[in-house]
PDB file of C-alpha atoms in Angstrom:
ATOM      1  CA  MET A   6     -21.853 -14.203   7.223  1.00 56.00           C
ATOM      2  CA  PRO A   7     -19.643 -11.331   5.994  1.00 67.00           C
ATOM      3  CA  LYS A   8     -19.649 -10.819   2.234  1.00 94.00           C
ATOM      4  CA  ILE A   9     -16.380  -8.837   2.295  1.00 96.00           C
ATOM      5  CA  ALA A  10     -13.006 -10.252   3.348  1.00 97.00           C
ATOM      6  CA  LEU A  11      -9.711  -8.450   3.831  1.00 97.00           C
ATOM      7  CA  PHE A  12      -6.875 -10.901   3.177  1.00 97.00           C
ATOM      8  CA  GLY A  13      -3.650  -9.780   4.826  1.00 95.00           C
ATOM      9  CA  ALA A  14      -5.633  -7.467   7.077  1.00 93.00           C
ATOM     10  CA  ALA A  15      -3.439  -7.007  10.152  1.00 89.00           C
ATOM     11  CA  GLY A  16      -1.439  -4.049   8.836  1.00 87.00           C
ATOM     12  CA  ALA A  17      -2.317  -0.367   8.953  1.00 88.00           C
ATOM     13  CA  LEU A  18      -4.050  -0.417   5.566  1.00 93.00           C
ATOM     14  CA  GLY A  19      -6.288  -3.318   6.607  1.00 93.00           C
ATOM     15  CA  GLN A  20      -7.320  -1.470   9.726  1.00 91.00           C
ATOM     16  CA  GLY A  21      -8.081   1.648   7.696  1.00 92.00           C
ATOM     17  CA  ILE A  22     -10.343  -0.268   5.315  1.00 95.00           C
ATOM     18  CA  ALA A  23     -11.982  -2.025   8.261  1.00 94.00           C
ATOM     19  CA  SER A  24     -12.749   1.345   9.849  1.00 92.00           C
ATOM     20  CA  ALA A  25     -14.445   2.524   6.659  1.00 93.00           C
ATOM     21  CA  LEU A  26     -16.546  -0.634   6.425  1.00 94.00           C
ATOM     22  CA  SER A  27     -17.445  -0.388  10.118  1.00 92.00           C
ATOM     23  CA  ALA A  28     -18.568   3.203   9.625  1.00 90.00           C
ATOM     24  CA  GLN A  29     -21.047   1.903   7.049  1.00 90.00           C
ATOM     25  CA  GLY A  30     -22.241  -0.827   9.414  1.00 89.00           C
ATOM     26  CA  LEU A  31     -20.988  -3.543   7.075  1.00 90.00           C
ATOM     27  CA  PRO A  32     -19.779  -6.862   8.491  1.00 92.00           C
ATOM     28  CA  TYR A  33     -16.480  -8.122   7.132  1.00 95.00           C
ATOM     29  CA  ARG A  34     -13.899 -10.838   7.635  1.00 96.00           C
ATOM     30  CA  VAL A  35     -10.262 -10.135   8.464  1.00 96.00           C
ATOM     31  CA  VAL A  36      -7.872 -12.863   7.382  1.00 97.00           C
ATOM     32  CA  GLY A  37      -4.251 -13.355   8.368  1.00 95.00           C
ATOM     33  CA  ARG A  38      -1.710 -15.923   9.458  1.00 94.00           C
ATOM     34  CA  ASN A  39      -1.477 -14.898  13.114  1.00 92.00           C
ATOM     35  CA  ASP A  40      -4.579 -15.074  15.302  1.00 93.00           C
ATOM     36  CA  ALA A  41      -3.010 -13.092  18.153  1.00 93.00           C
ATOM     37  CA  ARG A  42      -1.992 -10.269  15.839  1.00 92.00           C
ATOM     38  CA  LEU A  43      -5.442 -10.158  14.265  1.00 94.00           C
ATOM     39  CA  ARG A  44      -7.119 -10.024  17.676  1.00 93.00           C
ATOM     40  CA  GLN A  45      -4.801  -7.289  18.827  1.00 91.00           C
ATOM     41  CA  ALA A  46      -5.698  -5.273  15.738  1.00 90.00           C
ATOM     42  CA  PHE A  47      -9.445  -5.972  15.520  1.00 91.00           C
ATOM     43  CA  ASP A  48     -10.835  -6.963  18.924  1.00 86.00           C
ATOM     44  CA  ASP A  49     -12.337  -3.473  19.251  1.00 86.00           C
ATOM     45  CA  TYR A  50     -13.965  -3.637  15.799  1.00 88.00           C
ATOM     46  CA  PRO A  51     -17.545  -4.884  16.361  1.00 84.00           C
ATOM     47  CA  HIS A  52     -18.157  -5.870  12.725  1.00 87.00           C
ATOM     48  CA  ALA A  53     -14.959  -7.915  12.247  1.00 91.00           C
ATOM     49  CA  GLU A  54     -14.968 -11.698  11.968  1.00 94.00           C
ATOM     50  CA  ILE A  55     -11.443 -12.980  12.610  1.00 95.00           C
ATOM     51  CA  VAL A  56     -10.190 -15.915  10.522  1.00 96.00           C
ATOM     52  CA  THR A  57      -6.698 -17.353  10.177  1.00 96.00           C
ATOM     53  CA  TRP A  58      -5.304 -19.012   7.069  1.00 95.00           C
ATOM     54  CA  ASN A  59      -2.229 -20.647   5.656  1.00 95.00           C
ATOM     55  CA  PRO A  60      -1.860 -19.622   2.001  1.00 93.00           C
ATOM     56  CA  ASP A  61       0.346 -22.646   1.334  1.00 93.00           C
ATOM     57  CA  ILE A  62      -2.540 -25.024   2.106  1.00 94.00           C
ATOM     58  CA  PRO A  63      -5.284 -24.956  -0.591  1.00 94.00           C
ATOM     59  CA  SER A  64      -8.028 -26.084   1.803  1.00 95.00           C
ATOM     60  CA  SER A  65      -7.090 -23.299   4.215  1.00 96.00           C
ATOM     61  CA  VAL A  66      -7.347 -20.652   1.480  1.00 96.00           C
ATOM     62  CA  GLU A  67     -10.700 -21.990   0.353  1.00 97.00           C
ATOM     63  CA  ALA A  68     -12.045 -22.117   3.918  1.00 97.00           C
ATOM     64  CA  ALA A  69     -10.976 -18.526   4.581  1.00 97.00           C
ATOM     65  CA  ALA A  70     -12.793 -17.386   1.431  1.00 97.00           C
ATOM     66  CA  GLN A  71     -15.942 -19.471   1.968  1.00 96.00           C
ATOM     67  CA  GLY A  72     -19.129 -17.432   1.755  1.00 95.00           C
ATOM     68  CA  VAL A  73     -17.289 -14.301   0.657  1.00 96.00           C
ATOM     69  CA  GLU A  74     -18.522 -12.248  -2.285  1.00 97.00           C
ATOM     70  CA  THR A  75     -15.710  -9.656  -2.478  1.00 98.00           C
ATOM     71  CA  LEU A  76     -12.085 -10.181  -1.461  1.00 98.00           C
ATOM     72  CA  VAL A  77      -9.707  -7.264  -0.883  1.00 98.00           C
ATOM     73  CA  TYR A  78      -6.141  -8.493  -1.307  1.00 98.00           C
ATOM     74  CA  LEU A  79      -3.602  -6.830   0.985  1.00 97.00           C
ATOM     75  CA  VAL A  80      -1.204  -9.720   1.467  1.00 96.00           C
ATOM     76  CA  GLY A  81       2.323  -8.482   2.053  1.00 92.00           C
ATOM     77  CA  VAL A  82       5.648 -10.273   1.887  1.00 93.00           C
ATOM     78  CA  ASP A  83       9.055  -9.609   3.355  1.00 91.00           C
ATOM     79  CA  TYR A  84      10.843  -6.918   1.349  1.00 91.00           C
ATOM     80  CA  THR A  85      13.570  -9.440   0.557  1.00 92.00           C
ATOM     81  CA  ARG A  86      11.069 -12.001  -0.817  1.00 94.00           C
ATOM     82  CA  PHE A  87       9.129 -10.282  -3.572  1.00 95.00           C
ATOM     83  CA  ASP A  88       9.307 -13.528  -5.524  1.00 96.00           C
ATOM     84  CA  LEU A  89       6.443 -14.662  -3.273  1.00 96.00           C
ATOM     85  CA  HIS A  90       3.972 -12.113  -4.632  1.00 97.00           C
ATOM     86  CA  PRO A  91       3.025 -14.069  -7.797  1.00 97.00           C
ATOM     87  CA  GLN A  92       3.015 -17.370  -5.912  1.00 97.00           C
ATOM     88  CA  LEU A  93       0.680 -16.147  -3.201  1.00 97.00           C
ATOM     89  CA  MET A  94      -1.628 -14.520  -5.736  1.00 98.00           C
ATOM     90  CA  ARG A  95      -1.964 -17.788  -7.660  1.00 97.00           C
ATOM     91  CA  LYS A  96      -2.760 -19.745  -4.485  1.00 97.00           C
ATOM     92  CA  THR A  97      -5.227 -17.187  -3.164  1.00 97.00           C
ATOM     93  CA  LEU A  98      -6.934 -16.793  -6.515  1.00 97.00           C
ATOM     94  CA  ALA A  99      -7.359 -20.542  -6.928  1.00 97.00           C
ATOM     95  CA  GLY A 100      -8.867 -20.919  -3.463  1.00 97.00           C
ATOM     96  CA  ALA A 101     -11.122 -17.901  -3.908  1.00 97.00           C
ATOM     97  CA  ILE A 102     -12.472 -19.208  -7.216  1.00 97.00           C
ATOM     98  CA  ARG A 103     -13.147 -22.640  -5.680  1.00 97.00           C
ATOM     99  CA  ALA A 104     -14.984 -20.932  -2.818  1.00 97.00           C
ATOM    100  CA  GLY A 105     -17.178 -19.008  -5.240  1.00 97.00           C
ATOM    101  CA  VAL A 106     -15.796 -15.513  -4.616  1.00 98.00           C
ATOM    102  CA  LYS A 107     -17.197 -13.149  -7.239  1.00 98.00           C
ATOM    103  CA  ASN A 108     -14.911 -10.114  -6.955  1.00 98.00           C
ATOM    104  CA  ILE A 109     -11.321  -9.401  -5.963  1.00 98.00           C
ATOM    105  CA  LEU A 110      -9.524  -6.083  -5.570  1.00 98.00           C
ATOM    106  CA  LEU A 111      -5.740  -6.017  -5.390  1.00 98.00           C
ATOM    107  CA  ILE A 112      -4.140  -3.065  -3.614  1.00 98.00           C
ATOM    108  CA  GLY A 113      -1.092  -2.476  -5.794  1.00 97.00           C
ATOM    109  CA  THR A 114       1.864  -0.141  -6.169  1.00 97.00           C
ATOM    110  CA  VAL A 115       3.579   1.974  -8.829  1.00 97.00           C
ATOM    111  CA  TYR A 116       6.425  -0.556  -9.120  1.00 97.00           C
ATOM    112  CA  PRO A 117       5.136  -2.217 -12.351  1.00 98.00           C
ATOM    113  CA  TYR A 118       5.519   1.008 -14.334  1.00 98.00           C
ATOM    114  CA  GLY A 119       9.269   1.277 -14.024  1.00 97.00           C
ATOM    115  CA  LEU A 120      10.728   4.622 -15.090  1.00 97.00           C
ATOM    116  CA  PRO A 121       7.980   7.096 -15.975  1.00 96.00           C
ATOM    117  CA  ARG A 122       7.890   8.238 -19.592  1.00 95.00           C
ATOM    118  CA  SER A 123       5.735  11.255 -18.779  1.00 93.00           C
ATOM    119  CA  LEU A 124       4.065  12.916 -15.807  1.00 94.00           C
ATOM    120  CA  PRO A 125       1.513  12.595 -14.465  1.00 97.00           C
ATOM    121  CA  VAL A 126       1.163   8.862 -15.035  1.00 97.00           C
ATOM    122  CA  HIS A 127      -2.224   7.612 -16.214  1.00 97.00           C
ATOM    123  CA  GLU A 128      -3.466   4.039 -15.979  1.00 97.00           C
ATOM    124  CA  ASP A 129      -2.588   3.342 -19.629  1.00 95.00           C
ATOM    125  CA  HIS A 130       1.094   4.187 -19.109  1.00 97.00           C
ATOM    126  CA  PRO A 131       3.264   1.265 -20.315  1.00 97.00           C
ATOM    127  CA  ARG A 132       4.312  -1.194 -17.649  1.00 97.00           C
ATOM    128  CA  GLU A 133       8.033  -1.630 -18.221  1.00 97.00           C
ATOM    129  CA  PRO A 134       9.527  -2.563 -14.863  1.00 97.00           C
ATOM    130  CA  HIS A 135      13.322  -2.513 -14.816  1.00 97.00           C
ATOM    131  CA  THR A 136      13.577  -3.830 -11.248  1.00 97.00           C
ATOM    132  CA  PHE A 137      12.989  -7.299  -9.827  1.00 96.00           C
ATOM    133  CA  LYS A 138      10.324  -5.984  -7.472  1.00 97.00           C
ATOM    134  CA  GLY A 139       8.561  -4.272 -10.334  1.00 97.00           C
ATOM    135  CA  ARG A 140       8.568  -7.459 -12.399  1.00 98.00           C
ATOM    136  CA  MET A 141       7.131  -9.472  -9.503  1.00 98.00           C
ATOM    137  CA  ARG A 142       4.377  -6.925  -8.939  1.00 98.00           C
ATOM    138  CA  LYS A 143       3.598  -6.857 -12.669  1.00 98.00           C
ATOM    139  CA  GLU A 144       3.373 -10.646 -12.736  1.00 98.00           C
ATOM    140  CA  GLN A 145       1.040 -10.514  -9.761  1.00 98.00           C
ATOM    141  CA  GLU A 146      -1.231  -8.093 -11.596  1.00 98.00           C
ATOM    142  CA  ASP A 147      -1.106 -10.165 -14.785  1.00 98.00           C
ATOM    143  CA  ILE A 148      -2.182 -13.329 -12.973  1.00 98.00           C
ATOM    144  CA  LEU A 149      -5.161 -11.519 -11.531  1.00 98.00           C
ATOM    145  CA  MET A 150      -6.286  -9.747 -14.691  1.00 98.00           C
ATOM    146  CA  GLN A 151      -5.880 -12.906 -16.777  1.00 98.00           C
ATOM    147  CA  ALA A 152      -8.336 -14.608 -14.428  1.00 98.00           C
ATOM    148  CA  HIS A 153     -10.752 -11.757 -15.059  1.00 98.00           C
ATOM    149  CA  ALA A 154     -10.289 -12.047 -18.830  1.00 98.00           C
ATOM    150  CA  ALA A 155     -10.991 -15.779 -18.566  1.00 98.00           C
ATOM    151  CA  GLY A 156     -14.271 -15.082 -16.767  1.00 97.00           C
ATOM    152  CA  SER A 157     -13.172 -16.863 -13.592  1.00 97.00           C
ATOM    153  CA  ILE A 158     -13.646 -13.858 -11.297  1.00 98.00           C
ATOM    154  CA  ASN A 159     -14.211 -10.110 -11.475  1.00 98.00           C
ATOM    155  CA  ALA A 160     -10.879  -8.426 -10.755  1.00 98.00           C
ATOM    156  CA  ALA A 161      -9.524  -4.921 -10.357  1.00 98.00           C
ATOM    157  CA  VAL A 162      -6.348  -3.220  -9.116  1.00 98.00           C
ATOM    158  CA  LEU A 163      -6.050  -0.030  -7.094  1.00 98.00           C
ATOM    159  CA  ARG A 164      -2.522   1.391  -7.282  1.00 98.00           C
ATOM    160  CA  LEU A 165      -1.259   3.583  -4.446  1.00 97.00           C
ATOM    161  CA  PRO A 166       1.821   5.803  -4.196  1.00 97.00           C
ATOM    162  CA  ASP A 167       3.954   5.948  -1.041  1.00 95.00           C
ATOM    163  CA  PHE A 168       1.801   6.356   2.037  1.00 94.00           C
ATOM    164  CA  TYR A 169       1.951   7.716   5.557  1.00 96.00           C
ATOM    165  CA  GLY A 170      -0.399   8.033   8.510  1.00 95.00           C
ATOM    166  CA  PRO A 171      -0.726   7.905  12.297  1.00 94.00           C
ATOM    167  CA  GLY A 172       1.252   4.946  13.601  1.00 89.00           C
ATOM    168  CA  VAL A 173       2.229   3.761  10.106  1.00 91.00           C
ATOM    169  CA  GLU A 174       5.760   2.414  10.431  1.00 90.00           C
ATOM    170  CA  ALA A 175       6.267   1.273   6.820  1.00 87.00           C
ATOM    171  CA  SER A 176       6.600   4.833   5.542  1.00 92.00           C
ATOM    172  CA  LEU A 177       9.464   6.975   4.324  1.00 93.00           C
ATOM    173  CA  LEU A 178       8.289   9.590   6.824  1.00 96.00           C
ATOM    174  CA  HIS A 179       8.023   7.391   9.914  1.00 94.00           C
ATOM    175  CA  GLY A 180      11.531   8.089  11.231  1.00 93.00           C
ATOM    176  CA  ALA A 181      11.079  11.826  10.812  1.00 95.00           C
ATOM    177  CA  ILE A 182       7.714  11.779  12.569  1.00 96.00           C
ATOM    178  CA  GLN A 183       9.186   9.897  15.507  1.00 95.00           C
ATOM    179  CA  ALA A 184      12.155  12.262  15.724  1.00 95.00           C
ATOM    180  CA  ALA A 185       9.896  15.313  15.511  1.00 95.00           C
ATOM    181  CA  ALA A 186       7.664  13.969  18.280  1.00 94.00           C
ATOM    182  CA  HIS A 187      10.331  12.655  20.646  1.00 93.00           C
ATOM    183  CA  GLY A 188      13.587  14.344  19.674  1.00 90.00           C
ATOM    184  CA  GLY A 189      16.641  12.720  18.162  1.00 89.00           C
ATOM    185  CA  THR A 190      17.686  12.526  14.543  1.00 94.00           C
ATOM    186  CA  ALA A 191      15.427  11.765  11.593  1.00 93.00           C
ATOM    187  CA  ASP A 192      16.871   9.034   9.379  1.00 92.00           C
ATOM    188  CA  MET A 193      15.730   9.785   5.836  1.00 93.00           C
ATOM    189  CA  VAL A 194      16.301   8.440   2.336  1.00 94.00           C
ATOM    190  CA  GLY A 195      17.174  11.254  -0.060  1.00 91.00           C
ATOM    191  CA  PRO A 196      17.302  13.358  -2.025  1.00 96.00           C
ATOM    192  CA  LEU A 197      14.697  15.281  -0.022  1.00 96.00           C
ATOM    193  CA  ASP A 198      14.000  18.084  -2.499  1.00 96.00           C
ATOM    194  CA  ARG A 199      12.566  16.079  -5.416  1.00 96.00           C
ATOM    195  CA  PRO A 200       8.832  16.078  -6.240  1.00 97.00           C
ATOM    196  CA  HIS A 201       6.955  13.269  -4.550  1.00 97.00           C
ATOM    197  CA  GLU A 202       3.448  12.347  -3.464  1.00 97.00           C
ATOM    198  CA  PHE A 203       2.064  10.557  -0.443  1.00 97.00           C
ATOM    199  CA  VAL A 204      -1.390   9.207   0.249  1.00 97.00           C
ATOM    200  CA  PHE A 205      -2.715   9.566   3.804  1.00 97.00           C
ATOM    201  CA  LEU A 206      -3.540   5.980   4.707  1.00 94.00           C
ATOM    202  CA  PRO A 207      -6.786   6.707   6.613  1.00 94.00           C
ATOM    203  CA  ASP A 208      -8.182   8.194   3.370  1.00 96.00           C
ATOM    204  CA  VAL A 209      -7.778   4.921   1.468  1.00 97.00           C
ATOM    205  CA  GLY A 210     -10.433   2.922   3.310  1.00 95.00           C
ATOM    206  CA  ALA A 211     -13.368   5.004   2.099  1.00 95.00           C
ATOM    207  CA  VAL A 212     -12.117   4.767  -1.487  1.00 97.00           C
ATOM    208  CA  VAL A 213     -11.822   0.980  -1.280  1.00 97.00           C
ATOM    209  CA  ALA A 214     -15.302   0.675   0.232  1.00 95.00           C
ATOM    210  CA  ARG A 215     -16.789   2.661  -2.655  1.00 96.00           C
ATOM    211  CA  LEU A 216     -14.729   0.945  -5.335  1.00 97.00           C
ATOM    212  CA  ILE A 217     -15.621  -2.634  -4.385  1.00 96.00           C
ATOM    213  CA  SER A 218     -19.328  -1.771  -4.503  1.00 94.00           C
ATOM    214  CA  THR A 219     -19.071  -0.290  -8.014  1.00 96.00           C
ATOM    215  CA  PRO A 220     -19.605  -2.987 -10.686  1.00 96.00           C
ATOM    216  CA  ALA A 221     -17.946  -0.861 -13.392  1.00 97.00           C
ATOM    217  CA  ALA A 222     -14.700  -0.878 -11.406  1.00 98.00           C
ATOM    218  CA  TYR A 223     -13.902  -4.476 -12.271  1.00 98.00           C
ATOM    219  CA  GLY A 224     -11.797  -5.423 -15.228  1.00 97.00           C
ATOM    220  CA  LYS A 225      -9.656  -2.296 -14.882  1.00 97.00           C
ATOM    221  CA  ILE A 226      -6.722  -0.765 -13.050  1.00 97.00           C
ATOM    222  CA  TRP A 227      -7.226   2.448 -11.073  1.00 98.00           C
ATOM    223  CA  HIS A 228      -5.021   5.070  -9.447  1.00 98.00           C
ATOM    224  CA  LEU A 229      -5.432   6.812  -6.123  1.00 98.00           C
ATOM    225  CA  ALA A 230      -3.012   9.731  -6.128  1.00 98.00           C
ATOM    226  CA  GLY A 231      -1.724  11.570  -3.091  1.00 97.00           C
ATOM    227  CA  ALA A 232      -2.858  14.951  -1.790  1.00 96.00           C
ATOM    228  CA  GLY A 233      -0.811  16.790  -4.399  1.00 96.00           C
ATOM    229  CA  VAL A 234       2.864  16.975  -5.271  1.00 97.00           C
ATOM    230  CA  THR A 235       5.176  17.831  -2.393  1.00 98.00           C
ATOM    231  CA  THR A 236       8.732  17.048  -1.281  1.00 97.00           C
ATOM    232  CA  GLN A 237      10.080  15.330   1.777  1.00 97.00           C
ATOM    233  CA  GLN A 238      11.822  18.629   2.577  1.00 97.00           C
ATOM    234  CA  GLU A 239       8.492  20.461   2.665  1.00 98.00           C
ATOM    235  CA  LEU A 240       6.997  17.865   4.989  1.00 97.00           C
ATOM    236  CA  LEU A 241       9.995  18.091   7.329  1.00 97.00           C
ATOM    237  CA  ALA A 242       9.483  21.847   7.404  1.00 97.00           C
ATOM    238  CA  GLU A 243       5.849  21.282   8.367  1.00 97.00           C
ATOM    239  CA  MET A 244       6.954  19.036  11.240  1.00 97.00           C
ATOM    240  CA  GLU A 245       9.302  21.792  12.395  1.00 96.00           C
ATOM    241  CA  ARG A 246       6.516  24.372  12.192  1.00 97.00           C
ATOM    242  CA  LEU A 247       4.142  22.238  14.239  1.00 96.00           C
ATOM    243  CA  THR A 248       6.699  21.327  16.915  1.00 95.00           C
ATOM    244  CA  GLY A 249       8.448  24.684  16.995  1.00 94.00           C
ATOM    245  CA  ARG A 250      11.930  23.188  16.900  1.00 92.00           C
ATOM    246  CA  ARG A 251      14.594  22.352  14.364  1.00 94.00           C
ATOM    247  CA  LEU A 252      14.596  18.741  13.256  1.00 94.00           C
ATOM    248  CA  LYS A 253      17.994  17.133  13.002  1.00 94.00           C
ATOM    249  CA  ARG A 254      18.294  14.815  10.039  1.00 92.00           C
ATOM    250  CA  ARG A 255      20.594  12.167   8.611  1.00 93.00           C
ATOM    251  CA  VAL A 256      20.040  11.558   4.890  1.00 93.00           C
ATOM    252  CA  ALA A 257      21.112   8.424   3.012  1.00 91.00           C
ATOM    253  CA  GLY A 258      21.408   8.573  -0.760  1.00 89.00           C
ATOM    254  CA  LYS A 259      21.787   5.620  -3.087  1.00 91.00           C
ATOM    255  CA  ALA A 260      25.526   5.170  -2.416  1.00 91.00           C
ATOM    256  CA  MET A 261      24.940   5.176   1.335  1.00 88.00           C
ATOM    257  CA  LEU A 262      22.072   2.707   0.996  1.00 87.00           C
ATOM    258  CA  ARG A 263      24.374   0.401  -0.916  1.00 90.00           C
ATOM    259  CA  LEU A 264      26.992   0.662   1.829  1.00 89.00           C
ATOM    260  CA  ILE A 265      24.500   0.117   4.658  1.00 83.00           C
ATOM    261  CA  GLY A 266      23.065  -2.763   2.662  1.00 82.00           C
ATOM    262  CA  LEU A 267      26.274  -4.713   3.169  1.00 84.00           C
ATOM    263  CA  PHE A 268      25.053  -5.251   6.733  1.00 86.00           C
ATOM    264  CA  ASN A 269      21.306  -4.636   6.489  1.00 86.00           C
ATOM    265  CA  PRO A 270      19.265  -6.768   4.044  1.00 85.00           C
ATOM    266  CA  PHE A 271      16.291  -4.373   4.074  1.00 83.00           C
ATOM    267  CA  MET A 272      18.439  -1.406   3.111  1.00 85.00           C
ATOM    268  CA  ARG A 273      20.124  -3.491   0.426  1.00 87.00           C
ATOM    269  CA  GLU A 274      16.712  -4.162  -1.106  1.00 88.00           C
ATOM    270  CA  MET A 275      15.908  -0.443  -1.175  1.00 90.00           C
ATOM    271  CA  VAL A 276      18.751   0.307  -3.583  1.00 93.00           C
ATOM    272  CA  GLU A 277      16.962  -0.866  -6.733  1.00 94.00           C
ATOM    273  CA  MET A 278      13.861   1.187  -5.865  1.00 95.00           C
ATOM    274  CA  HIS A 279      15.810   4.385  -5.183  1.00 95.00           C
ATOM    275  CA  TYR A 280      14.857   5.711  -8.636  1.00 96.00           C
ATOM    276  CA  LEU A 281      11.414   6.522  -7.181  1.00 96.00           C
ATOM    277  CA  LEU A 282      13.059   9.339  -5.228  1.00 95.00           C
ATOM    278  CA  THR A 283      14.897  10.798  -8.230  1.00 96.00           C
ATOM    279  CA  GLN A 284      12.422   9.955 -11.034  1.00 95.00           C
ATOM    280  CA  PRO A 285       9.154   9.679  -9.121  1.00 94.00           C
ATOM    281  CA  VAL A 286       5.937   8.235 -10.505  1.00 97.00           C
ATOM    282  CA  ILE A 287       3.348  10.979  -9.921  1.00 97.00           C
ATOM    283  CA  MET A 288      -0.106   9.558 -10.607  1.00 97.00           C
ATOM    284  CA  ASP A 289      -3.287  10.992 -12.080  1.00 97.00           C
ATOM    285  CA  ASP A 290      -6.505   9.670 -10.534  1.00 98.00           C
ATOM    286  CA  SER A 291      -9.081  11.571 -12.556  1.00 97.00           C
ATOM    287  CA  ALA A 292     -10.473   8.286 -13.922  1.00 98.00           C
ATOM    288  CA  LEU A 293     -11.129   6.999 -10.401  1.00 98.00           C
ATOM    289  CA  GLN A 294     -12.888  10.199  -9.392  1.00 97.00           C
ATOM    290  CA  ALA A 295     -14.977  10.132 -12.555  1.00 98.00           C
ATOM    291  CA  LEU A 296     -16.063   6.618 -11.543  1.00 98.00           C
ATOM    292  CA  ILE A 297     -16.826   6.999  -7.836  1.00 97.00           C
ATOM    293  CA  GLY A 298     -17.041  10.758  -7.360  1.00 96.00           C
ATOM    294  CA  PRO A 299     -14.785  13.183  -5.484  1.00 96.00           C
ATOM    295  CA  VAL A 300     -12.232  11.613  -3.168  1.00 96.00           C
ATOM    296  CA  LYS A 301     -11.422  13.105   0.227  1.00 95.00           C
ATOM    297  CA  LYS A 302      -7.701  13.761   0.538  1.00 97.00           C
ATOM    298  CA  THR A 303      -6.301  14.978   3.832  1.00 98.00           C
ATOM    299  CA  PRO A 304      -3.998  17.979   3.226  1.00 98.00           C
ATOM    300  CA  TYR A 305      -0.382  17.340   4.172  1.00 98.00           C
ATOM    301  CA  PRO A 306      -0.339  19.790   7.120  1.00 97.00           C
ATOM    302  CA  GLU A 307      -3.347  18.099   8.684  1.00 98.00           C
ATOM    303  CA  GLY A 308      -1.957  14.617   8.009  1.00 97.00           C
ATOM    304  CA  ILE A 309       1.370  15.503   9.599  1.00 98.00           C
ATOM    305  CA  ARG A 310      -0.446  16.997  12.602  1.00 97.00           C
ATOM    306  CA  GLN A 311      -2.388  13.773  13.126  1.00 97.00           C
ATOM    307  CA  CYS A 312       0.788  11.706  12.820  1.00 97.00           C
ATOM    308  CA  LEU A 313       2.565  13.823  15.441  1.00 96.00           C
ATOM    309  CA  ASN A 314      -0.418  13.621  17.782  1.00 95.00           C
ATOM    310  CA  LYS A 315      -0.435   9.852  17.502  1.00 92.00           C
ATOM    311  CA  ALA A 316       3.318   9.622  18.062  1.00 89.00           C
ATOM    312  CA  ASN A 317       3.211  11.907  21.103  1.00 81.00           C
ATOM    313  CA  PRO A 318      -0.277  11.661  22.665  1.00 69.00           C
TER     314      PRO A 318
END
């Protein structure tokens, strides 16, 4: 029976972690709401056990976690329903504890920090979220770490910046990659010239695999930073270099997002997080690398090349 379970596994990050575990020959369980989606994602993964759950049913949560030693929490919610993050964490945590799960790792975001006081941001930076999404993510983290403090389970958080990767649609760069590969106009959220960082999603799996097997990781929050500070403008230029043609672009700033949001709920929800493009949270991950050793980070030119190859095979 697999000792590792990926809850909320069907997305690109779940598949990346699964690939890293498979490379080590480790069996694991992938858990999600939709059996068909899980099978589409993992039928070709020989070490994956596919299990469905309903997080609103306690017995279903407990059954999905039965026999598991370490749970990696990747459960996403609709961008308009961040209020669900604390609720789902409470339900999952309760079921996992009843099932005897020993360890849980939450894959988190920079949202709980709010506006950065200094750069780069270390793990001890104050969490002062000024947005609703930040407050919900902070509450999610607090629920988890309080359970650790109470001795109910060993818990840790791995915070990631914005990400990108081959076939990853939930990325600021996805529209540009598609336009660079197929033509058309890249729809971007600007400004494009401000410092930013991105983590290449295929790099995350190996980090997670090492972190969950490190006892000293639990009880703490960790950062995985991107492959250095860049700008969206620089990455667009790299796409142009690789394709040999000018990339047309259409850039929406905060005012335009607010206008589009009158008709598009997703865009409306992006308005409050726009500060991350003007006052970005650039993370320091020296503590993580001191714990688990050097971390492989795909350089941006190579990451963009892989994304374009995937988009236009």
